[in-house]
Amino acid sequence: MADRALPRLSGRPLVKGFFEKRTSSVQYVVADPETKSCAIIDPVLDFDPKSGATATHSADALLSYVDDQGFRLQWILDTHPHADHFSAAGYLKDRTDVPTAIGEKVVEVQKLWQSIYNVSDCCPADGSQWDRLFADGERFKIGNMDVEVLFTPGHTLASIAYLLGDAAFIHDTIFMLDGGTARADFPGGSAPALWRSIQRIMALPDETRLFTGHDYCPGGRKPAWESTVAQQRAENSHLIEAKTEEEFVALREARDRELPMPKLILHSMQVNIRGGRLPEPENNGKRFLKIPLDALEGEPWD
């Protein structure tokens, strides 16, 4: 992680969140209001684990919104390889021919999960499934607006945030105020790394708008996904309770031991290390997912 001053980018992008209720995920369209160029962040490919059915309703809704607003789609961005839903990046790439991107550490995630699945030929472990791999501190543009990449590992070893004007897309690091912080017990995860990533985010200007990637609606409230750095510092349930790295790691690891694995983790990772593409059809024309047994800690009957 680079030791450098945090960026102070100018501008106020237009942001529209789309809540996907099956996985409690939030997808985003973010646009430069001057040029109407936009990016899609963390799109979801619909999947029903009971039937094995896939669909593109969520991703198509993003494209419809882009079209309705008269935006020009410039990027399809993922913050990390998701463990709880299929990425629709591959589908959107095929539909639009717009470049896809993710953090450069995805290569390490590919190697790790190829080992878990005991496959070495499902896809090259070189990140070539995306058009661009971003390094910490790298900049690119959406229209006339600068975007800076911030390496934010902990939830996964490849997680990144996108900083654009007064907005930061932080996905699985900090949740809404009553939701605390993201888990860090997946393969490659680290509670100490997550603490350090959160501190980088908390060092952004107070007024920075933070857009999180999930909301599990504690207490049955309506979905929400936007807060500010100042609000999170003052009111985040985990950050209030844990003031030091040692306290946070103890809190986070104790909490993670109580959580079941996401129901789609073994389904989704083999799709998402392929850049959001389903496995190739086999000789009967059908696609199949591979589920390793006893590969992750935890017992479903606990």
PDB file of C-alpha atoms in Angstrom:
ATOM      1  CA  MET A   1       0.000   0.000   0.000  1.00  0.00           C
ATOM      2  CA  ALA A   2       1.495   3.296  -1.055  1.00  0.00           C
ATOM      3  CA  ASP A   3       2.460   5.781   1.667  1.00  0.00           C
ATOM      4  CA  ARG A   4       1.261   9.047   0.178  1.00  0.00           C
ATOM      5  CA  ALA A   5      -1.063  11.947   0.717  1.00  0.00           C
ATOM      6  CA  LEU A   6      -4.684  11.095   0.104  1.00  0.00           C
ATOM      7  CA  PRO A   7      -6.231  12.606  -3.015  1.00  0.00           C
ATOM      8  CA  ARG A   8      -8.340  15.742  -2.982  1.00  0.00           C
ATOM      9  CA  LEU A   9     -10.284  15.453  -6.211  1.00  0.00           C
ATOM     10  CA  SER A  10     -12.673  18.149  -7.346  1.00  0.00           C
ATOM     11  CA  GLY A  11     -16.229  17.919  -8.629  1.00  0.00           C
ATOM     12  CA  ARG A  12     -19.525  16.323  -7.661  1.00  0.00           C
ATOM     13  CA  PRO A  13     -20.481  13.357  -9.810  1.00  0.00           C
ATOM     14  CA  LEU A  14     -24.032  12.198 -10.327  1.00  0.00           C
ATOM     15  CA  VAL A  15     -24.605   8.918  -8.495  1.00  0.00           C
ATOM     16  CA  LYS A  16     -27.519   6.507  -8.798  1.00  0.00           C
ATOM     17  CA  GLY A  17     -27.682   3.370  -6.644  1.00  0.00           C
ATOM     18  CA  PHE A  18     -29.600   0.223  -7.574  1.00  0.00           C
ATOM     19  CA  PHE A  19     -30.410  -2.192  -4.725  1.00  0.00           C
ATOM     20  CA  GLU A  20     -30.421  -5.894  -5.638  1.00  0.00           C
ATOM     21  CA  LYS A  21     -32.551  -7.472  -2.928  1.00  0.00           C
ATOM     22  CA  ARG A  22     -31.580 -11.133  -3.430  1.00  0.00           C
ATOM     23  CA  THR A  23     -28.002 -10.439  -2.349  1.00  0.00           C
ATOM     24  CA  SER A  24     -28.498  -7.072  -0.609  1.00  0.00           C
ATOM     25  CA  SER A  25     -26.000  -5.620  -3.089  1.00  0.00           C
ATOM     26  CA  VAL A  26     -25.865  -2.051  -4.336  1.00  0.00           C
ATOM     27  CA  GLN A  27     -24.875  -1.388  -7.943  1.00  0.00           C
ATOM     28  CA  TYR A  28     -23.993   2.087  -9.126  1.00  0.00           C
ATOM     29  CA  VAL A  29     -24.047   4.313 -12.162  1.00  0.00           C
ATOM     30  CA  VAL A  30     -21.739   7.307 -11.633  1.00  0.00           C
ATOM     31  CA  ALA A  31     -21.608  10.101 -14.200  1.00  0.00           C
ATOM     32  CA  ASP A  32     -19.732  13.290 -14.984  1.00  0.00           C
ATOM     33  CA  PRO A  33     -22.538  15.900 -15.151  1.00  0.00           C
ATOM     34  CA  GLU A  34     -20.626  18.000 -17.665  1.00  0.00           C
ATOM     35  CA  THR A  35     -19.936  15.383 -20.336  1.00  0.00           C
ATOM     36  CA  LYS A  36     -22.569  12.774 -19.356  1.00  0.00           C
ATOM     37  CA  SER A  37     -19.905  10.089 -19.511  1.00  0.00           C
ATOM     38  CA  CYS A  38     -20.502   7.396 -16.917  1.00  0.00           C
ATOM     39  CA  ALA A  39     -19.314   4.161 -15.355  1.00  0.00           C
ATOM     40  CA  ILE A  40     -21.145   1.174 -13.930  1.00  0.00           C
ATOM     41  CA  ILE A  41     -19.719  -0.083 -10.635  1.00  0.00           C
ATOM     42  CA  ASP A  42     -20.233  -3.609  -9.253  1.00  0.00           C
ATOM     43  CA  PRO A  43     -23.040  -4.859 -11.524  1.00  0.00           C
ATOM     44  CA  VAL A  44     -24.923  -8.014 -10.536  1.00  0.00           C
ATOM     45  CA  LEU A  45     -25.722 -10.999 -12.743  1.00  0.00           C
ATOM     46  CA  ASP A  46     -28.916 -12.549 -11.397  1.00  0.00           C
ATOM     47  CA  PHE A  47     -28.640 -16.122 -10.109  1.00  0.00           C
ATOM     48  CA  ASP A  48     -31.103 -18.427  -8.347  1.00  0.00           C
ATOM     49  CA  PRO A  49     -29.171 -21.101  -6.415  1.00  0.00           C
ATOM     50  CA  LYS A  50     -32.257 -23.259  -6.000  1.00  0.00           C
ATOM     51  CA  SER A  51     -32.847 -23.733  -9.714  1.00  0.00           C
ATOM     52  CA  GLY A  52     -29.442 -22.769 -11.100  1.00  0.00           C
ATOM     53  CA  ALA A  53     -31.144 -20.198 -13.328  1.00  0.00           C
ATOM     54  CA  THR A  54     -29.266 -17.082 -14.435  1.00  0.00           C
ATOM     55  CA  ALA A  55     -30.741 -13.853 -15.775  1.00  0.00           C
ATOM     56  CA  THR A  56     -29.702 -10.318 -16.685  1.00  0.00           C
ATOM     57  CA  HIS A  57     -32.578  -8.258 -15.259  1.00  0.00           C
ATOM     58  CA  SER A  58     -30.369  -6.273 -12.856  1.00  0.00           C
ATOM     59  CA  ALA A  59     -27.700  -5.527 -15.438  1.00  0.00           C
ATOM     60  CA  ASP A  60     -30.280  -4.615 -18.084  1.00  0.00           C
ATOM     61  CA  ALA A  61     -31.851  -2.135 -15.652  1.00  0.00           C
ATOM     62  CA  LEU A  62     -28.489  -0.387 -15.388  1.00  0.00           C
ATOM     63  CA  LEU A  63     -28.215  -0.139 -19.173  1.00  0.00           C
ATOM     64  CA  SER A  64     -31.780   1.158 -19.428  1.00  0.00           C
ATOM     65  CA  TYR A  65     -30.997   3.880 -16.907  1.00  0.00           C
ATOM     66  CA  VAL A  66     -27.827   4.853 -18.781  1.00  0.00           C
ATOM     67  CA  ASP A  67     -29.829   5.079 -21.998  1.00  0.00           C
ATOM     68  CA  ASP A  68     -32.740   6.986 -20.410  1.00  0.00           C
ATOM     69  CA  GLN A  69     -30.379   9.585 -18.961  1.00  0.00           C
ATOM     70  CA  GLY A  70     -28.537  10.061 -22.248  1.00  0.00           C
ATOM     71  CA  PHE A  71     -25.271   8.960 -20.646  1.00  0.00           C
ATOM     72  CA  ARG A  72     -22.304   7.529 -22.543  1.00  0.00           C
ATOM     73  CA  LEU A  73     -20.995   4.402 -20.825  1.00  0.00           C
ATOM     74  CA  GLN A  74     -17.213   4.594 -20.554  1.00  0.00           C
ATOM     75  CA  TRP A  75     -16.223   1.973 -17.938  1.00  0.00           C
ATOM     76  CA  ILE A  76     -17.500  -1.212 -16.294  1.00  0.00           C
ATOM     77  CA  LEU A  77     -15.792  -1.372 -12.889  1.00  0.00           C
ATOM     78  CA  ASP A  78     -15.603  -3.936 -10.110  1.00  0.00           C
ATOM     79  CA  THR A  79     -14.220  -3.161  -6.665  1.00  0.00           C
ATOM     80  CA  HIS A  80     -13.189  -6.778  -5.965  1.00  0.00           C
ATOM     81  CA  PRO A  81     -14.065 -10.374  -6.871  1.00  0.00           C
ATOM     82  CA  HIS A  82     -17.389 -10.737  -5.071  1.00  0.00           C
ATOM     83  CA  ALA A  83     -18.157 -13.689  -2.809  1.00  0.00           C
ATOM     84  CA  ASP A  84     -21.906 -13.182  -2.604  1.00  0.00           C
ATOM     85  CA  HIS A  85     -23.072 -12.505  -6.138  1.00  0.00           C
ATOM     86  CA  PHE A  86     -22.071 -13.052  -9.736  1.00  0.00           C
ATOM     87  CA  SER A  87     -20.527 -10.051 -11.447  1.00  0.00           C
ATOM     88  CA  ALA A  88     -22.283  -8.942 -14.622  1.00  0.00           C
ATOM     89  CA  ALA A  89     -19.104  -7.353 -15.987  1.00  0.00           C
ATOM     90  CA  GLY A  90     -18.673 -10.021 -18.660  1.00  0.00           C
ATOM     91  CA  TYR A  91     -22.278  -9.717 -19.832  1.00  0.00           C
ATOM     92  CA  LEU A  92     -22.078  -5.918 -19.979  1.00  0.00           C
ATOM     93  CA  LYS A  93     -18.795  -6.086 -21.858  1.00  0.00           C
ATOM     94  CA  ASP A  94     -20.418  -8.316 -24.473  1.00  0.00           C
ATOM     95  CA  ARG A  95     -23.425  -5.983 -24.737  1.00  0.00           C
ATOM     96  CA  THR A  96     -21.535  -2.699 -24.940  1.00  0.00           C
ATOM     97  CA  ASP A  97     -17.882  -3.393 -25.828  1.00  0.00           C
ATOM     98  CA  VAL A  98     -16.978  -0.982 -23.011  1.00  0.00           C
ATOM     99  CA  PRO A  99     -13.741  -1.795 -21.137  1.00  0.00           C
ATOM    100  CA  THR A 100     -13.844  -3.609 -17.805  1.00  0.00           C
ATOM    101  CA  ALA A 101     -11.480  -3.045 -14.885  1.00  0.00           C
ATOM    102  CA  ILE A 102     -10.614  -4.261 -11.379  1.00  0.00           C
ATOM    103  CA  GLY A 103      -7.651  -4.033  -9.000  1.00  0.00           C
ATOM    104  CA  GLU A 104      -4.351  -5.620 -10.019  1.00  0.00           C
ATOM    105  CA  LYS A 105      -4.259  -7.944  -6.985  1.00  0.00           C
ATOM    106  CA  VAL A 106      -7.074  -9.946  -8.574  1.00  0.00           C
ATOM    107  CA  VAL A 107      -4.297 -12.123  -9.983  1.00  0.00           C
ATOM    108  CA  GLU A 108      -3.532 -13.344  -6.459  1.00  0.00           C
ATOM    109  CA  VAL A 109      -7.235 -14.043  -5.875  1.00  0.00           C
ATOM    110  CA  GLN A 110      -7.360 -16.081  -9.090  1.00  0.00           C
ATOM    111  CA  LYS A 111      -4.406 -18.196  -7.966  1.00  0.00           C
ATOM    112  CA  LEU A 112      -5.883 -18.710  -4.499  1.00  0.00           C
ATOM    113  CA  TRP A 113      -9.306 -19.810  -5.728  1.00  0.00           C
ATOM    114  CA  GLN A 114      -7.949 -21.972  -8.521  1.00  0.00           C
ATOM    115  CA  SER A 115      -6.225 -23.892  -5.737  1.00  0.00           C
ATOM    116  CA  ILE A 116      -9.442 -24.151  -3.723  1.00  0.00           C
ATOM    117  CA  TYR A 117     -11.367 -25.421  -6.763  1.00  0.00           C
ATOM    118  CA  ASN A 118      -8.429 -27.612  -7.844  1.00  0.00           C
ATOM    119  CA  VAL A 119      -8.532 -26.173 -11.331  1.00  0.00           C
ATOM    120  CA  SER A 120      -5.665 -24.620 -13.223  1.00  0.00           C
ATOM    121  CA  ASP A 121      -7.196 -24.477 -16.676  1.00  0.00           C
ATOM    122  CA  CYS A 122     -10.467 -22.628 -16.006  1.00  0.00           C
ATOM    123  CA  CYS A 123      -8.882 -19.280 -16.857  1.00  0.00           C
ATOM    124  CA  PRO A 124      -5.405 -17.739 -16.994  1.00  0.00           C
ATOM    125  CA  ALA A 125      -4.394 -16.397 -13.577  1.00  0.00           C
ATOM    126  CA  ASP A 126      -3.083 -13.183 -15.079  1.00  0.00           C
ATOM    127  CA  GLY A 127      -6.032 -10.798 -14.936  1.00  0.00           C
ATOM    128  CA  SER A 128      -6.471 -10.936 -18.704  1.00  0.00           C
ATOM    129  CA  GLN A 129     -10.234 -11.372 -18.229  1.00  0.00           C
ATOM    130  CA  TRP A 130     -10.405  -7.586 -17.636  1.00  0.00           C
ATOM    131  CA  ASP A 131      -9.258  -4.827 -19.961  1.00  0.00           C
ATOM    132  CA  ARG A 132      -7.474  -2.887 -17.213  1.00  0.00           C
ATOM    133  CA  LEU A 133      -5.940  -3.782 -13.858  1.00  0.00           C
ATOM    134  CA  PHE A 134      -5.575  -0.801 -11.525  1.00  0.00           C
ATOM    135  CA  ALA A 135      -2.716  -0.215  -9.095  1.00  0.00           C
ATOM    136  CA  ASP A 136      -2.967   1.768  -5.872  1.00  0.00           C
ATOM    137  CA  GLY A 137      -2.862   5.485  -6.642  1.00  0.00           C
ATOM    138  CA  GLU A 138      -3.520   5.030 -10.358  1.00  0.00           C
ATOM    139  CA  ARG A 139      -5.744   7.609 -12.037  1.00  0.00           C
ATOM    140  CA  PHE A 140      -8.108   7.457 -14.977  1.00  0.00           C
ATOM    141  CA  LYS A 141     -11.041   9.541 -16.180  1.00  0.00           C
ATOM    142  CA  ILE A 142     -14.801   9.363 -16.429  1.00  0.00           C
ATOM    143  CA  GLY A 143     -15.536  12.182 -18.828  1.00  0.00           C
ATOM    144  CA  ASN A 144     -13.575  15.165 -17.541  1.00  0.00           C
ATOM    145  CA  MET A 145     -13.495  13.915 -13.957  1.00  0.00           C
ATOM    146  CA  ASP A 146     -10.407  12.308 -12.467  1.00  0.00           C
ATOM    147  CA  VAL A 147     -10.841   8.997 -10.668  1.00  0.00           C
ATOM    148  CA  GLU A 148      -8.231   7.728  -8.238  1.00  0.00           C
ATOM    149  CA  VAL A 149      -7.862   4.110  -7.164  1.00  0.00           C
ATOM    150  CA  LEU A 150      -7.336   3.389  -3.483  1.00  0.00           C
ATOM    151  CA  PHE A 151      -6.116  -0.072  -2.476  1.00  0.00           C
ATOM    152  CA  THR A 152      -8.385  -1.216   0.386  1.00  0.00           C
ATOM    153  CA  PRO A 153      -7.643  -4.870   1.213  1.00  0.00           C
ATOM    154  CA  GLY A 154      -9.007  -6.750   4.192  1.00  0.00           C
ATOM    155  CA  HIS A 155     -12.370  -8.025   3.015  1.00  0.00           C
ATOM    156  CA  THR A 156     -10.415  -9.549   0.133  1.00  0.00           C
ATOM    157  CA  LEU A 157      -6.761  -9.191  -0.748  1.00  0.00           C
ATOM    158  CA  ALA A 158      -7.713  -7.440  -4.020  1.00  0.00           C
ATOM    159  CA  SER A 159     -10.285  -4.861  -2.865  1.00  0.00           C
ATOM    160  CA  ILE A 160     -10.078  -1.320  -4.197  1.00  0.00           C
ATOM    161  CA  ALA A 161     -12.130   1.857  -3.796  1.00  0.00           C
ATOM    162  CA  TYR A 162     -12.836   4.423  -6.511  1.00  0.00           C
ATOM    163  CA  LEU A 163     -12.513   8.106  -5.555  1.00  0.00           C
ATOM    164  CA  LEU A 164     -14.274  10.544  -7.873  1.00  0.00           C
ATOM    165  CA  GLY A 165     -14.766  14.175  -6.897  1.00  0.00           C
ATOM    166  CA  ASP A 166     -16.548  14.202  -3.537  1.00  0.00           C
ATOM    167  CA  ALA A 167     -17.604  10.544  -3.864  1.00  0.00           C
ATOM    168  CA  ALA A 168     -15.889   7.321  -2.793  1.00  0.00           C
ATOM    169  CA  PHE A 169     -17.159   3.880  -3.769  1.00  0.00           C
ATOM    170  CA  ILE A 170     -15.892   1.770  -0.885  1.00  0.00           C
ATOM    171  CA  HIS A 171     -17.880  -1.454  -1.236  1.00  0.00           C
ATOM    172  CA  ASP A 172     -17.085  -4.094   1.428  1.00  0.00           C
ATOM    173  CA  THR A 173     -15.094  -2.040   3.918  1.00  0.00           C
ATOM    174  CA  ILE A 174     -17.550   0.123   5.852  1.00  0.00           C
ATOM    175  CA  PHE A 175     -21.297  -0.423   5.801  1.00  0.00           C
ATOM    176  CA  MET A 176     -24.019   1.978   6.884  1.00  0.00           C
ATOM    177  CA  LEU A 177     -23.759   3.419  10.385  1.00  0.00           C
ATOM    178  CA  ASP A 178     -25.817   0.672  12.028  1.00  0.00           C
ATOM    179  CA  GLY A 179     -24.153  -2.043   9.930  1.00  0.00           C
ATOM    180  CA  GLY A 180     -20.597  -1.506  11.105  1.00  0.00           C
ATOM    181  CA  THR A 181     -17.877  -2.959   8.917  1.00  0.00           C
ATOM    182  CA  ALA A 182     -17.370  -5.804   6.468  1.00  0.00           C
ATOM    183  CA  ARG A 183     -16.233  -9.288   7.358  1.00  0.00           C
ATOM    184  CA  ALA A 184     -12.601 -10.247   6.842  1.00  0.00           C
ATOM    185  CA  ASP A 185     -12.580 -14.040   7.157  1.00  0.00           C
ATOM    186  CA  PHE A 186     -12.776 -15.113   3.519  1.00  0.00           C
ATOM    187  CA  PRO A 187      -9.710 -16.811   2.021  1.00  0.00           C
ATOM    188  CA  GLY A 188      -7.185 -13.991   1.630  1.00  0.00           C
ATOM    189  CA  GLY A 189      -9.036 -11.711   4.060  1.00  0.00           C
ATOM    190  CA  SER A 190      -7.417  -9.940   7.006  1.00  0.00           C
ATOM    191  CA  ALA A 191      -8.928  -7.958   9.873  1.00  0.00           C
ATOM    192  CA  PRO A 192      -5.705  -5.940  10.452  1.00  0.00           C
ATOM    193  CA  ALA A 193      -5.587  -5.064   6.748  1.00  0.00           C
ATOM    194  CA  LEU A 194      -9.259  -4.065   6.854  1.00  0.00           C
ATOM    195  CA  TRP A 195      -8.557  -1.732   9.807  1.00  0.00           C
ATOM    196  CA  ARG A 196      -5.762  -0.024   7.883  1.00  0.00           C
ATOM    197  CA  SER A 197      -7.976   0.327   4.822  1.00  0.00           C
ATOM    198  CA  ILE A 198     -10.736   1.873   6.904  1.00  0.00           C
ATOM    199  CA  GLN A 199      -8.248   4.385   8.305  1.00  0.00           C
ATOM    200  CA  ARG A 200      -7.355   5.444   4.751  1.00  0.00           C
ATOM    201  CA  ILE A 201     -11.018   6.048   4.023  1.00  0.00           C
ATOM    202  CA  MET A 202     -11.557   7.893   7.299  1.00  0.00           C
ATOM    203  CA  ALA A 203      -8.670  10.215   6.362  1.00  0.00           C
ATOM    204  CA  LEU A 204     -10.672  11.562   3.427  1.00  0.00           C
ATOM    205  CA  PRO A 205     -12.371  14.981   3.836  1.00  0.00           C
ATOM    206  CA  ASP A 206     -15.344  15.003   6.221  1.00  0.00           C
ATOM    207  CA  GLU A 207     -17.816  15.836   3.470  1.00  0.00           C
ATOM    208  CA  THR A 208     -16.785  12.948   1.204  1.00  0.00           C
ATOM    209  CA  ARG A 209     -19.837  10.913   0.225  1.00  0.00           C
ATOM    210  CA  LEU A 210     -19.289   7.213   0.894  1.00  0.00           C
ATOM    211  CA  PHE A 211     -21.163   4.669  -1.199  1.00  0.00           C
ATOM    212  CA  THR A 212     -21.154   1.164   0.212  1.00  0.00           C
ATOM    213  CA  GLY A 213     -21.777  -2.041  -1.678  1.00  0.00           C
ATOM    214  CA  HIS A 214     -24.198  -3.858   0.615  1.00  0.00           C
ATOM    215  CA  ASP A 215     -26.938  -3.042   3.041  1.00  0.00           C
ATOM    216  CA  TYR A 216     -28.491  -5.794   5.132  1.00  0.00           C
ATOM    217  CA  CYS A 217     -31.175  -3.465   6.530  1.00  0.00           C
ATOM    218  CA  PRO A 218     -30.727  -4.008  10.301  1.00  0.00           C
ATOM    219  CA  GLY A 219     -34.016  -3.992  12.169  1.00  0.00           C
ATOM    220  CA  GLY A 220     -35.929  -4.260   8.909  1.00  0.00           C
ATOM    221  CA  ARG A 221     -35.343  -0.634   7.873  1.00  0.00           C
ATOM    222  CA  LYS A 222     -35.364   0.382   4.220  1.00  0.00           C
ATOM    223  CA  PRO A 223     -32.165  -0.113   2.192  1.00  0.00           C
ATOM    224  CA  ALA A 224     -29.617   2.707   2.366  1.00  0.00           C
ATOM    225  CA  TRP A 225     -26.145   3.101   0.934  1.00  0.00           C
ATOM    226  CA  GLU A 226     -24.884   6.681   1.249  1.00  0.00           C
ATOM    227  CA  SER A 227     -23.158   8.320   4.205  1.00  0.00           C
ATOM    228  CA  THR A 228     -20.253  10.734   4.773  1.00  0.00           C
ATOM    229  CA  VAL A 229     -16.837  10.359   6.324  1.00  0.00           C
ATOM    230  CA  ALA A 230     -17.893  12.637   9.190  1.00  0.00           C
ATOM    231  CA  GLN A 231     -20.994  10.537   9.882  1.00  0.00           C
ATOM    232  CA  GLN A 232     -19.017   7.312   9.838  1.00  0.00           C
ATOM    233  CA  ARG A 233     -16.381   8.638  12.206  1.00  0.00           C
ATOM    234  CA  ALA A 234     -19.024   9.798  14.668  1.00  0.00           C
ATOM    235  CA  GLU A 235     -21.657   7.051  14.421  1.00  0.00           C
ATOM    236  CA  ASN A 236     -20.411   3.799  12.853  1.00  0.00           C
ATOM    237  CA  SER A 237     -21.284   1.097  15.367  1.00  0.00           C
ATOM    238  CA  HIS A 238     -17.966  -0.767  15.050  1.00  0.00           C
ATOM    239  CA  LEU A 239     -15.712   2.279  14.861  1.00  0.00           C
ATOM    240  CA  ILE A 240     -17.279   3.731  18.002  1.00  0.00           C
ATOM    241  CA  GLU A 241     -16.701   0.484  19.893  1.00  0.00           C
ATOM    242  CA  ALA A 242     -13.186  -0.203  18.570  1.00  0.00           C
ATOM    243  CA  LYS A 243     -10.856   2.778  18.770  1.00  0.00           C
ATOM    244  CA  THR A 244      -7.570   0.972  18.092  1.00  0.00           C
ATOM    245  CA  GLU A 245      -6.391  -1.666  15.634  1.00  0.00           C
ATOM    246  CA  GLU A 246      -6.136  -4.225  18.436  1.00  0.00           C
ATOM    247  CA  GLU A 247      -9.701  -3.562  19.583  1.00  0.00           C
ATOM    248  CA  PHE A 248     -11.013  -3.641  16.018  1.00  0.00           C
ATOM    249  CA  VAL A 249      -9.293  -6.907  15.129  1.00  0.00           C
ATOM    250  CA  ALA A 250     -10.693  -8.538  18.274  1.00  0.00           C
ATOM    251  CA  LEU A 251     -14.198  -7.247  17.490  1.00  0.00           C
ATOM    252  CA  ARG A 252     -14.080  -8.161  13.814  1.00  0.00           C
ATOM    253  CA  GLU A 253     -12.640 -11.649  14.289  1.00  0.00           C
ATOM    254  CA  ALA A 254     -15.110 -12.463  17.076  1.00  0.00           C
ATOM    255  CA  ARG A 255     -17.987 -11.298  14.900  1.00  0.00           C
ATOM    256  CA  ASP A 256     -16.732 -13.251  11.879  1.00  0.00           C
ATOM    257  CA  ARG A 257     -16.602 -16.477  13.876  1.00  0.00           C
ATOM    258  CA  GLU A 258     -20.365 -16.152  14.376  1.00  0.00           C
ATOM    259  CA  LEU A 259     -21.220 -15.557  10.719  1.00  0.00           C
ATOM    260  CA  PRO A 260     -22.083 -18.347   8.280  1.00  0.00           C
ATOM    261  CA  MET A 261     -20.343 -18.268   4.936  1.00  0.00           C
ATOM    262  CA  PRO A 262     -22.319 -16.433   2.233  1.00  0.00           C
ATOM    263  CA  LYS A 263     -24.639 -18.875   0.506  1.00  0.00           C
ATOM    264  CA  LEU A 264     -23.186 -18.055  -2.920  1.00  0.00           C
ATOM    265  CA  ILE A 265     -19.471 -17.927  -2.125  1.00  0.00           C
ATOM    266  CA  LEU A 266     -18.603 -21.266  -3.747  1.00  0.00           C
ATOM    267  CA  HIS A 267     -20.884 -20.528  -6.684  1.00  0.00           C
ATOM    268  CA  SER A 268     -19.789 -16.961  -7.313  1.00  0.00           C
ATOM    269  CA  MET A 269     -16.014 -17.083  -6.982  1.00  0.00           C
ATOM    270  CA  GLN A 270     -15.554 -19.454  -9.917  1.00  0.00           C
ATOM    271  CA  VAL A 271     -17.550 -17.030 -12.051  1.00  0.00           C
ATOM    272  CA  ASN A 272     -15.936 -13.865 -10.738  1.00  0.00           C
ATOM    273  CA  ILE A 273     -12.319 -14.991 -11.148  1.00  0.00           C
ATOM    274  CA  ARG A 274     -13.287 -15.322 -14.817  1.00  0.00           C
ATOM    275  CA  GLY A 275     -14.255 -11.664 -14.980  1.00  0.00           C
ATOM    276  CA  GLY A 276     -17.947 -12.359 -14.413  1.00  0.00           C
ATOM    277  CA  ARG A 277     -18.226 -15.011 -17.093  1.00  0.00           C
ATOM    278  CA  LEU A 278     -19.957 -18.361 -16.640  1.00  0.00           C
ATOM    279  CA  PRO A 279     -18.017 -21.588 -17.231  1.00  0.00           C
ATOM    280  CA  GLU A 280     -17.885 -22.756 -20.833  1.00  0.00           C
ATOM    281  CA  PRO A 281     -20.592 -25.215 -21.918  1.00  0.00           C
ATOM    282  CA  GLU A 282     -19.655 -28.888 -21.720  1.00  0.00           C
ATOM    283  CA  ASN A 283     -20.265 -31.509 -24.419  1.00  0.00           C
ATOM    284  CA  ASN A 284     -24.010 -31.568 -23.710  1.00  0.00           C
ATOM    285  CA  GLY A 285     -24.288 -27.815 -24.166  1.00  0.00           C
ATOM    286  CA  LYS A 286     -24.874 -27.147 -20.446  1.00  0.00           C
ATOM    287  CA  ARG A 287     -22.714 -25.078 -18.088  1.00  0.00           C
ATOM    288  CA  PHE A 288     -21.731 -26.469 -14.701  1.00  0.00           C
ATOM    289  CA  LEU A 289     -20.433 -25.025 -11.451  1.00  0.00           C
ATOM    290  CA  LYS A 290     -17.954 -26.934  -9.329  1.00  0.00           C
ATOM    291  CA  ILE A 291     -18.564 -27.030  -5.565  1.00  0.00           C
ATOM    292  CA  PRO A 292     -15.587 -28.141  -3.442  1.00  0.00           C
ATOM    293  CA  LEU A 293     -16.625 -29.992  -0.286  1.00  0.00           C
ATOM    294  CA  ASP A 294     -15.123 -29.176   3.120  1.00  0.00           C
ATOM    295  CA  ALA A 295     -13.084 -26.381   1.544  1.00  0.00           C
ATOM    296  CA  LEU A 296     -14.111 -23.588   3.917  1.00  0.00           C
ATOM    297  CA  GLU A 297     -14.426 -23.445   7.691  1.00  0.00           C
ATOM    298  CA  GLY A 298     -17.830 -23.757   9.276  1.00  0.00           C
ATOM    299  CA  GLU A 299     -20.588 -26.319   9.404  1.00  0.00           C
ATOM    300  CA  PRO A 300     -24.085 -25.648   8.012  1.00  0.00           C
ATOM    301  CA  TRP A 301     -25.732 -27.366  10.973  1.00  0.00           C
ATOM    302  CA  ASP A 302     -24.026 -25.218  13.657  1.00  0.00           C
TER     303      ASP A 302
END
